[in-house]
Coordinates of N, CA and C in Angstrom, one line a residue:
Chain C
K1 N -10.1 29.3 -5.8 CA -10.5 28.1 -6.6 C -11.4 27.2 -5.7
A2 N -12.6 26.9 -6.1 CA -13.4 26.0 -5.3 C -12.9 24.6 -5.3
G3 N -13.1 23.9 -4.1 CA -12.7 22.6 -4.0 C -13.7 21.6 -4.6
V4 N -13.6 20.4 -4.2 CA -14.5 19.3 -4.7 C -15.8 19.4 -3.8
T5 N -16.9 19.5 -4.5 CA -18.2 19.7 -3.8 C -19.0 18.5 -3.9
Q6 N -19.5 18.0 -2.8 CA -20.4 16.8 -2.8 C -21.7 17.2 -2.1
T7 N -22.8 16.7 -2.8 CA -24.1 16.9 -2.2 C -24.9 15.7 -2.4
P8 N -25.8 15.4 -1.5 CA -26.0 16.1 -0.2 C -24.9 15.6 0.8
R9 N -24.7 16.3 1.9 CA -23.7 16.0 2.9 C -24.2 14.8 3.7
Y10 N -25.5 14.8 4.0 CA -26.1 13.8 4.9 C -27.4 13.3 4.3
L11 N -27.7 12.1 4.4 CA -29.0 11.6 4.0 C -29.3 10.3 4.6
I12 N -30.6 10.1 4.8 CA -31.1 8.9 5.4 C -32.1 8.2 4.5
K13 N -31.9 6.9 4.2 CA -32.8 6.2 3.4 C -33.2 4.9 4.1
T14 N -34.2 4.2 3.5 CA -34.6 2.9 4.0 C -34.2 1.9 3.0
R15 N -34.2 0.7 3.6 CA -33.8 -0.5 2.7 C -34.7 -0.6 1.5
G16 N -34.1 -0.9 0.4 CA -34.9 -1.0 -0.9 C -35.0 0.2 -1.7
Q17 N -34.8 1.4 -1.1 CA -34.8 2.6 -1.8 C -33.5 2.8 -2.7
Q18 N -33.5 3.8 -3.4 CA -32.3 4.1 -4.2 C -31.8 5.5 -3.9
V19 N -30.6 5.8 -4.2 CA -30.0 7.1 -3.8 C -29.1 7.6 -4.9
T20 N -29.0 8.9 -5.1 CA -28.1 9.5 -6.1 C -27.3 10.5 -5.4
L21 N -26.0 10.4 -5.5 CA -25.1 11.4 -4.9 C -24.4 12.2 -6.0
S22 N -24.0 13.4 -5.7 CA -23.5 14.3 -6.8 C -22.1 14.8 -6.3
C23 N -21.2 15.0 -7.3 CA -19.9 15.4 -7.1 C -19.5 16.4 -8.2
S24 N -19.1 17.6 -7.8 CA -18.6 18.6 -8.7 C -17.1 18.7 -8.5
P25 N -16.2 18.4 -9.5 CA -14.8 18.4 -9.3 C -14.2 19.8 -9.3
I26 N -13.0 19.9 -9.0 CA -12.3 21.2 -9.1 C -12.3 21.6 -10.6
S27 N -12.4 22.9 -10.8 CA -12.5 23.3 -12.2 C -11.2 22.9 -12.9
G28 N -11.4 22.3 -14.1 CA -10.3 21.8 -14.9 C -9.9 20.4 -14.7
H29 N -10.4 19.8 -13.6 CA -10.2 18.4 -13.3 C -11.2 17.6 -14.1
R30 N -10.7 16.6 -14.9 CA -11.6 15.8 -15.7 C -11.7 14.4 -15.2
S31 N -10.9 14.0 -14.2 CA -11.0 12.7 -13.6 C -11.7 12.8 -12.3
V32 N -12.7 11.9 -12.1 CA -13.5 11.9 -10.8 C -13.5 10.4 -10.4
S33 N -13.1 10.2 -9.1 CA -13.2 8.8 -8.5 C -14.1 8.8 -7.4
W34 N -14.7 7.7 -7.1 CA -15.6 7.5 -6.0 C -15.1 6.4 -5.1
Y35 N -15.2 6.6 -3.8 CA -14.8 5.7 -2.8 C -15.9 5.5 -1.7
Q36 N -15.9 4.3 -1.2 CA -16.8 4.1 0.0 C -15.9 3.9 1.2
Q37 N -16.3 4.6 2.3 CA -15.5 4.5 3.5 C -16.4 4.0 4.6
T38 N -16.0 2.9 5.2 CA -16.7 2.3 6.4 C -15.7 2.0 7.4
P39 N -16.1 2.0 8.7 CA -15.2 1.8 9.8 C -14.6 0.4 9.7
G40 N -13.3 0.3 9.8 CA -12.6 -1.0 9.7 C -12.3 -1.4 8.3
Q41 N -12.9 -0.9 7.3 CA -12.7 -1.3 5.9 C -11.8 -0.2 5.2
G42 N -11.7 0.9 5.8 CA -10.9 2.0 5.1 C -11.7 2.4 3.8
L43 N -10.9 2.8 2.8 CA -11.5 3.3 1.6 C -11.5 2.2 0.6
Q44 N -12.7 2.0 0.0 CA -12.8 1.0 -1.0 C -13.2 1.7 -2.3
F45 N -12.4 1.4 -3.4 CA -12.6 2.1 -4.6 C -13.8 1.6 -5.3
L46 N -14.7 2.6 -5.8 CA -15.9 2.2 -6.5 C -15.7 2.3 -8.0
F47 N -15.4 3.5 -8.5 CA -15.1 3.7 -9.9 C -14.5 5.0 -10.2
E48 N -13.9 5.1 -11.4 CA -13.3 6.4 -11.8 C -13.9 6.7 -13.2
Y49 N -14.2 8.0 -13.4 CA -14.7 8.5 -14.7 C -13.7 9.5 -15.2
F50 N -13.6 9.5 -16.5 CA -12.8 10.5 -17.2 C -13.4 10.8 -18.5
S51 N -13.7 12.0 -18.8 CA -14.3 12.4 -20.1 C -15.6 11.6 -20.4
E52 N -16.4 11.5 -19.4 CA -17.7 10.9 -19.5 C -17.6 9.3 -19.6
T53 N -16.5 8.8 -19.5 CA -16.3 7.3 -19.6 C -15.8 6.7 -18.3
Q54 N -16.3 5.5 -18.0 CA -15.8 4.8 -16.8 C -14.5 4.2 -17.2
R55 N -13.4 4.6 -16.5 CA -12.1 4.2 -16.9 C -11.6 3.0 -16.0
N56 N -12.0 3.0 -14.7 CA -11.7 1.9 -13.8 C -12.9 1.6 -13.0
K57 N -12.9 0.4 -12.5 CA -14.0 0.0 -11.7 C -13.5 -0.9 -10.6
G58 N -14.1 -0.7 -9.4 CA -13.7 -1.6 -8.2 C -14.6 -2.8 -8.2
N59 N -14.5 -3.5 -7.1 CA -15.2 -4.7 -6.9 C -16.5 -4.6 -6.1
F60 N -17.5 -3.9 -6.7 CA -18.8 -3.7 -6.1 C -19.9 -4.2 -7.0
P61 N -21.0 -4.6 -6.4 CA -22.1 -5.2 -7.2 C -22.7 -4.2 -8.1
G62 N -23.5 -4.7 -9.1 CA -24.0 -3.8 -10.1 C -25.0 -2.8 -9.6
R63 N -25.4 -2.9 -8.3 CA -26.3 -1.9 -7.7 C -25.7 -0.5 -7.6
F64 N -24.4 -0.6 -7.7 CA -23.6 0.7 -7.6 C -23.2 1.1 -9.1
S65 N -23.6 2.3 -9.4 CA -23.3 2.8 -10.8 C -23.0 4.2 -10.7
G66 N -22.5 4.7 -11.8 CA -22.1 6.1 -11.8 C -22.2 6.6 -13.3
R67 N -22.0 7.9 -13.4 CA -21.9 8.6 -14.7 C -21.2 9.9 -14.5
Q68 N -20.7 10.4 -15.6 CA -20.1 11.7 -15.6 C -20.6 12.5 -16.8
F69 N -20.8 13.8 -16.5 CA -21.4 14.7 -17.5 C -20.3 15.4 -18.3
S70 N -20.7 16.1 -19.3 CA -19.7 16.8 -20.1 C -19.0 17.9 -19.4
N71 N -19.6 18.4 -18.3 CA -18.9 19.4 -17.5 C -18.1 18.8 -16.4
S72 N -17.9 17.5 -16.5 CA -17.1 16.7 -15.5 C -17.8 16.4 -14.2
R73 N -18.9 17.0 -13.9 CA -19.6 16.6 -12.7 C -20.0 15.2 -12.8
S74 N -20.0 14.5 -11.7 CA -20.3 13.1 -11.7 C -21.4 12.8 -10.7
E75 N -22.1 11.8 -10.9 CA -23.1 11.2 -10.0 C -22.9 9.8 -9.8
M76 N -23.2 9.3 -8.6 CA -23.2 7.8 -8.4 C -24.6 7.5 -7.8
N77 N -25.0 6.3 -8.2 CA -26.4 5.8 -7.8 C -26.2 4.5 -7.2
V78 N -27.0 4.3 -6.1 CA -27.0 3.0 -5.5 C -28.5 2.6 -5.4
S79 N -28.8 1.4 -6.0 CA -30.2 1.0 -6.1 C -30.4 -0.1 -5.0
T80 N -31.7 -0.3 -4.7 CA -32.1 -1.4 -3.8 C -31.1 -1.4 -2.6
L81 N -31.2 -0.3 -1.8 CA -30.3 -0.1 -0.7 C -30.3 -1.2 0.3
E82 N -29.2 -1.5 0.9 CA -29.1 -2.5 1.9 C -28.5 -1.8 3.2
L83 N -28.7 -2.4 4.3 CA -28.1 -1.8 5.6 C -26.6 -1.6 5.5
G84 N -25.9 -2.6 4.8 CA -24.5 -2.5 4.7 C -24.0 -1.4 3.8
D85 N -24.9 -0.7 3.1 CA -24.5 0.4 2.2 C -24.3 1.7 3.0
S86 N -24.6 1.6 4.3 CA -24.4 2.8 5.2 C -22.9 3.1 5.2
A87 N -22.5 4.3 4.8 CA -21.1 4.6 4.7 C -21.0 6.1 4.4
L88 N -19.7 6.5 4.4 CA -19.3 7.8 3.9 C -18.9 7.6 2.5
Y89 N -19.5 8.3 1.5 CA -19.1 8.2 0.1 C -18.3 9.4 -0.3
L90 N -17.1 9.1 -0.7 CA -16.1 10.2 -1.0 C -15.9 10.3 -2.4
C91 N -15.8 11.5 -2.9 CA -15.5 11.7 -4.3 C -14.1 12.5 -4.3
A92 N -13.3 12.2 -5.3 CA -12.0 12.8 -5.5 C -11.8 13.2 -6.9
S93 N -11.2 14.3 -7.2 CA -10.9 14.7 -8.5 C -9.4 14.9 -8.7
S94 N -9.0 14.8 -10.0 CA -7.6 15.0 -10.3 C -7.5 15.4 -11.8
L95 N -6.4 16.1 -12.1 CA -6.0 16.4 -13.4 C -5.6 15.0 -14.1
D96 N -5.9 14.8 -15.3 CA -5.5 13.6 -15.9 C -4.0 13.4 -16.0
G97 N -3.5 12.3 -15.5 CA -2.1 12.1 -15.5 C -1.4 12.6 -14.3
A98 N -2.2 13.3 -13.4 CA -1.6 13.9 -12.2 C -1.6 12.8 -11.1
N99 N -0.7 13.0 -10.2 CA -0.6 11.9 -9.2 C -1.2 12.3 -7.8
V100 N -2.1 13.3 -7.8 CA -2.7 13.7 -6.6 C -4.2 13.7 -6.7
L101 N -4.9 13.1 -5.7 CA -6.3 13.2 -5.6 C -6.7 14.2 -4.6
T102 N -7.7 15.0 -5.0 CA -8.3 16.0 -4.0 C -9.7 15.6 -3.7
F103 N -9.9 15.4 -2.4 CA -11.2 14.9 -1.9 C -12.2 15.9 -1.6
G104 N -13.5 15.6 -1.8 CA -14.6 16.3 -1.2 C -14.8 15.9 0.3
A105 N -15.8 16.6 0.9 CA -16.1 16.3 2.3 C -16.9 15.0 2.5
G106 N -17.5 14.5 1.4 CA -18.2 13.3 1.5 C -19.7 13.4 1.7
S107 N -20.4 12.4 1.3 CA -21.8 12.3 1.6 C -22.0 11.1 2.5
R108 N -22.6 11.4 3.7 CA -22.8 10.3 4.6 C -24.2 9.7 4.5
L109 N -24.3 8.5 4.1 CA -25.5 7.8 3.8 C -25.8 6.8 5.0
T110 N -27.0 7.0 5.5 CA -27.5 6.0 6.5 C -28.7 5.3 6.0
V111 N -28.6 4.0 6.0 CA -29.7 3.1 5.5 C -30.4 2.5 6.7
L112 N -31.7 2.7 6.9 CA -32.4 2.2 8.0 C -33.3 1.0 7.6
Chain O
G1 N -2.0 -5.3 -5.7 CA -1.7 -4.0 -5.2 C -2.8 -3.5 -4.2
E2 N -3.6 -4.4 -3.7 CA -4.7 -3.9 -2.9 C -4.4 -4.0 -1.4
D3 N -3.3 -4.6 -1.0 CA -3.0 -4.8 0.4 C -2.1 -3.7 0.9
V4 N -2.8 -2.7 1.6 CA -2.1 -1.6 2.3 C -2.5 -1.7 3.7
E5 N -1.6 -1.9 4.6 CA -1.9 -2.2 6.0 C -1.4 -1.2 7.0
Q6 N -2.2 -0.8 7.9 CA -1.8 0.1 9.0 C -2.4 -0.4 10.3
S7 N -1.7 0.0 11.4 CA -2.3 -0.3 12.7 C -3.5 0.7 12.9
L8 N -4.5 0.2 13.7 CA -5.7 1.0 13.8 C -5.6 2.2 14.7
F9 N -4.8 2.1 15.8 CA -4.8 3.2 16.8 C -3.4 3.5 17.2
L10 N -3.3 4.8 17.6 CA -2.0 5.3 18.2 C -2.3 6.4 19.1
S11 N -1.7 6.4 20.3 CA -1.9 7.5 21.3 C -0.5 8.0 21.6
V12 N -0.4 9.3 21.7 CA 0.8 10.0 22.1 C 0.5 11.2 22.9
R13 N 1.5 11.6 23.7 CA 1.3 12.8 24.5 C 1.7 14.0 23.7
E14 N 1.0 15.1 24.0 CA 1.3 16.3 23.3 C 2.8 16.7 23.5
G15 N 3.4 17.1 22.4 CA 4.8 17.5 22.4 C 5.7 16.3 22.0
D16 N 5.2 15.1 22.2 CA 6.1 13.9 21.7 C 6.0 13.8 20.2
S17 N 6.8 12.9 19.7 CA 6.8 12.6 18.3 C 5.8 11.4 18.1
S18 N 5.1 11.4 16.9 CA 4.2 10.3 16.6 C 4.9 9.6 15.4
V19 N 4.8 8.3 15.3 CA 5.2 7.6 14.1 C 4.1 6.6 13.7
I20 N 3.6 6.9 12.5 CA 2.6 6.0 12.0 C 3.2 5.2 10.8
N21 N 2.9 3.9 10.9 CA 3.5 3.0 10.0 C 2.5 2.4 9.0
C22 N 3.1 2.0 7.9 CA 2.2 1.4 6.8 C 3.1 0.4 6.0
T23 N 2.5 -0.7 5.7 CA 3.1 -1.7 4.8 C 2.3 -1.9 3.5
Y24 N 2.9 -2.1 2.4 CA 2.2 -2.4 1.2 C 2.8 -3.6 0.5
T25 N 2.1 -4.1 -0.5 CA 2.6 -5.3 -1.0 C 3.1 -5.2 -2.5
D26 N 2.6 -4.2 -3.2 CA 2.9 -4.1 -4.6 C 4.2 -3.3 -4.9
S27 N 5.2 -3.9 -5.5 CA 6.4 -3.3 -5.8 C 6.3 -2.3 -7.0
S28 N 5.2 -2.3 -7.7 CA 5.1 -1.4 -8.8 C 4.6 0.0 -8.4
S29 N 4.4 0.2 -7.1 CA 3.9 1.5 -6.6 C 4.8 2.6 -7.2
T30 N 4.2 3.7 -7.7 CA 5.0 4.8 -8.2 C 5.1 5.9 -7.2
Y31 N 4.0 6.2 -6.5 CA 3.9 7.2 -5.5 C 3.3 6.6 -4.2
L32 N 3.7 7.2 -3.1 CA 3.1 6.8 -1.8 C 2.7 8.0 -1.1
Y33 N 1.6 8.0 -0.4 CA 0.9 9.2 0.2 C 0.5 9.0 1.6
W34 N 0.4 10.2 2.3 CA -0.2 10.3 3.6 C -1.3 11.3 3.5
Y35 N -2.5 10.9 3.9 CA -3.7 11.8 3.9 C -4.2 11.8 5.4
K36 N -4.8 12.9 5.7 CA -5.3 13.2 7.1 C -6.8 13.4 6.9
Q37 N -7.6 12.8 7.8 CA -9.0 13.0 7.8 C -9.5 13.4 9.2
E38 N -10.0 14.6 9.3 CA -10.5 15.1 10.6 C -12.0 14.7 10.6
P39 N -12.6 14.7 11.8 CA -14.0 14.3 12.0 C -14.9 15.1 11.0
G40 N -15.8 14.4 10.3 CA -16.8 15.0 9.5 C -16.2 15.6 8.2
A41 N -15.0 15.3 7.9 CA -14.4 15.9 6.7 C -13.9 14.8 5.8
G42 N -13.5 15.3 4.6 CA -12.9 14.4 3.6 C -11.4 14.2 3.9
L43 N -10.7 13.6 3.0 CA -9.3 13.4 3.2 C -8.5 14.6 2.6
Q44 N -7.5 15.0 3.4 CA -6.6 16.1 3.1 C -5.2 15.5 2.8
L45 N -4.7 15.8 1.7 CA -3.3 15.4 1.4 C -2.3 16.1 2.3
L46 N -1.5 15.3 3.0 CA -0.5 15.8 3.8 C 0.9 15.9 3.1
T47 N 1.3 14.8 2.5 CA 2.5 14.7 1.8 C 2.6 13.5 0.9
Y48 N 3.5 13.4 0.0 CA 3.7 12.2 -0.8 C 5.1 12.1 -1.2
I49 N 5.5 10.9 -1.5 CA 6.9 10.6 -1.9 C 6.9 9.7 -3.1
F50 N 7.8 10.1 -4.0 CA 8.1 9.3 -5.2 C 8.8 8.0 -4.8
S51 N 8.5 6.9 -5.4 CA 9.0 5.6 -5.0 C 10.5 5.4 -5.1
N52 N 11.2 6.3 -5.8 CA 12.7 6.2 -5.8 C 13.4 7.1 -4.8
M53 N 12.6 7.7 -3.9 CA 13.1 8.5 -2.8 C 13.1 7.6 -1.5
D54 N 14.0 8.0 -0.6 CA 14.0 7.3 0.7 C 13.4 8.2 1.8
M55 N 13.4 9.5 1.7 CA 13.0 10.3 2.7 C 12.5 11.6 2.1
K56 N 11.5 12.2 2.8 CA 11.0 13.5 2.5 C 10.6 14.3 3.7
Q57 N 11.1 15.5 3.9 CA 10.8 16.2 5.1 C 10.0 17.5 4.7
D58 N 9.0 17.8 5.5 CA 8.2 19.0 5.2 C 7.7 19.5 6.6
Q59 N 8.4 20.5 7.1 CA 8.1 21.1 8.4 C 8.1 20.0 9.5
R60 N 7.0 19.8 10.1 CA 7.0 18.8 11.2 C 6.9 17.4 10.7
L61 N 6.7 17.2 9.4 CA 6.4 15.9 8.9 C 7.7 15.3 8.2
T62 N 8.0 14.0 8.5 CA 9.0 13.3 7.9 C 8.5 12.0 7.4
V63 N 8.7 11.7 6.1 CA 8.2 10.5 5.5 C 9.5 9.6 5.2
L64 N 9.4 8.4 5.6 CA 10.5 7.5 5.4 C 10.0 6.3 4.5
L65 N 10.7 6.0 3.5 CA 10.3 4.8 2.6 C 11.4 3.8 2.5
N66 N 11.0 2.6 2.9 CA 12.0 1.5 2.8 C 11.4 0.6 1.7
K67 N 11.8 0.8 0.5 CA 11.2 0.1 -0.7 C 11.5 -1.4 -0.6
K68 N 12.6 -1.8 -0.1 CA 12.9 -3.2 0.0 C 11.9 -4.0 0.9
D69 N 11.6 -3.3 2.0 CA 10.7 -4.0 2.9 C 9.2 -3.5 2.7
K70 N 9.0 -2.6 1.7 CA 7.7 -2.1 1.4 C 7.1 -1.5 2.6
H71 N 7.8 -0.6 3.2 CA 7.4 0.0 4.5 C 7.5 1.5 4.4
L72 N 6.4 2.2 4.8 CA 6.3 3.6 4.7 C 6.0 4.1 6.1
S73 N 6.6 5.2 6.5 CA 6.2 5.7 7.8 C 6.1 7.2 7.8
L74 N 5.3 7.8 8.7 CA 5.1 9.2 8.8 C 5.4 9.6 10.2
R75 N 6.4 10.5 10.4 CA 6.7 11.0 11.7 C 6.2 12.4 11.8
I76 N 5.5 12.7 12.9 CA 5.0 14.0 13.2 C 5.8 14.5 14.4
A77 N 6.6 15.5 14.3 CA 7.4 16.0 15.4 C 6.5 17.0 16.2
D78 N 6.8 17.0 17.5 CA 6.1 18.0 18.4 C 4.6 17.9 18.2
T79 N 4.0 16.7 18.4 CA 2.6 16.4 18.1 C 1.7 17.3 18.9
Q80 N 0.7 17.9 18.3 CA -0.2 18.8 18.9 C -1.6 18.2 18.9
T81 N -2.5 18.7 19.8 CA -3.8 18.2 19.9 C -4.6 18.3 18.5
G82 N -4.2 19.3 17.8 CA -4.8 19.5 16.4 C -4.4 18.4 15.4
D83 N -3.4 17.6 15.8 CA -3.0 16.5 14.9 C -3.9 15.3 15.1
S84 N -4.7 15.3 16.1 CA -5.6 14.2 16.4 C -6.5 14.0 15.1
A85 N -6.5 12.9 14.5 CA -7.2 12.6 13.3 C -7.0 11.2 12.8
I86 N -7.6 10.8 11.7 CA -7.2 9.5 11.1 C -6.3 9.7 10.0
Y87 N -5.2 9.0 9.9 CA -4.2 9.1 8.9 C -4.2 7.9 8.0
F88 N -4.3 8.2 6.7 CA -4.4 7.1 5.7 C -3.1 7.1 4.9
C89 N -2.6 5.9 4.8 CA -1.5 5.7 3.8 C -2.1 5.2 2.5
A90 N -1.5 5.6 1.4 CA -2.1 5.2 0.1 C -0.9 5.0 -0.9
E91 N -1.1 4.2 -1.9 CA -0.2 4.0 -2.9 C -0.8 4.2 -4.3
M92 N -0.1 4.7 -5.2 CA -0.6 4.8 -6.6 C 0.3 3.9 -7.5
E93 N -0.4 3.1 -8.3 CA 0.2 2.2 -9.2 C 0.1 2.6 -10.6
P94 N 0.9 2.1 -11.5 CA 0.8 2.5 -12.9 C -0.7 2.4 -13.3
G95 N -1.1 3.3 -14.1 CA -2.5 3.4 -14.5 C -3.3 4.3 -13.6
N96 N -2.6 5.0 -12.7 CA -3.2 5.9 -11.7 C -4.3 5.3 -10.8
Q97 N -4.0 4.0 -10.5 CA -5.0 3.3 -9.6 C -4.4 3.5 -8.1
F98 N -5.3 4.0 -7.3 CA -4.9 4.3 -5.9 C -5.5 3.2 -5.0
Y99 N -4.7 2.9 -4.0 CA -5.1 1.9 -2.9 C -4.8 2.5 -1.6
F100 N -5.8 2.5 -0.7 CA -5.7 3.1 0.6 C -5.6 2.0 1.7
G101 N -5.0 2.4 2.8 CA -5.0 1.6 4.0 C -6.3 1.8 4.8
T102 N -6.4 1.1 5.9 CA -7.7 1.2 6.7 C -7.6 2.5 7.6
G103 N -6.5 3.1 7.7 CA -6.4 4.3 8.5 C -5.9 4.1 9.9
T104 N -5.1 5.0 10.4 CA -4.7 4.9 11.8 C -5.3 6.1 12.6
S105 N -6.0 5.8 13.6 CA -6.6 6.9 14.4 C -5.6 7.4 15.4
L106 N -5.1 8.6 15.3 CA -4.1 9.2 16.2 C -4.9 10.0 17.3
T107 N -4.6 9.7 18.5 CA -5.1 10.5 19.6 C -4.0 11.2 20.3
V108 N -4.1 12.5 20.5 CA -3.0 13.2 21.2 C -3.5 13.6 22.6
I109 N -2.8 13.2 23.6 CA -3.3 13.4 25.0 C -2.6 14.6 25.5
P110 N -3.4 15.6 26.0 CA -2.8 16.9 26.4 C -2.0 16.7 27.6

């Protein structure tokens, strides 16, 4: 059974650009959550999608957005990138109602 | 429910026991977790405990939960160099909302 797959694994952007990250959950998992990980801040919750609907949202500006497709794959987008957006972006999937998150390896974004 | 705290660093000698501590603030937590993150990787679930349990043991790992003090600990027996990683404590609250600590970086000295 394939795990959670995130692409791309690494990317470099410049300030002002926008970026789209992709996450394919474990087959059968319909809930996908996104987290931002930075040194000293730990994991900050961005949003959770279930059945193509955003179910929960963290405390991030509107530049951060996401969506989920009918096959449960999810994308997140960050517009007008800032230096502070440099981070590891982690995606996690779970069965609805389950109490366990399974994480992907992350997408490391560097903003120059 | 967003305050989950851990110390940032811990060093132990190979073969010794490691104890990583975590405190949380929300008494409505239903499950508490320990995840491990190795360099360049995502988070791997190590173990979790239901909030009405006091202890859970799984091979070299022992989780202790003091619900009154909102304190969770992870003990790793016979710590090996392969245990060097960042360990995250997390809690799940009703509504399946997860909150993570800042992580404890464990260094095992040979």
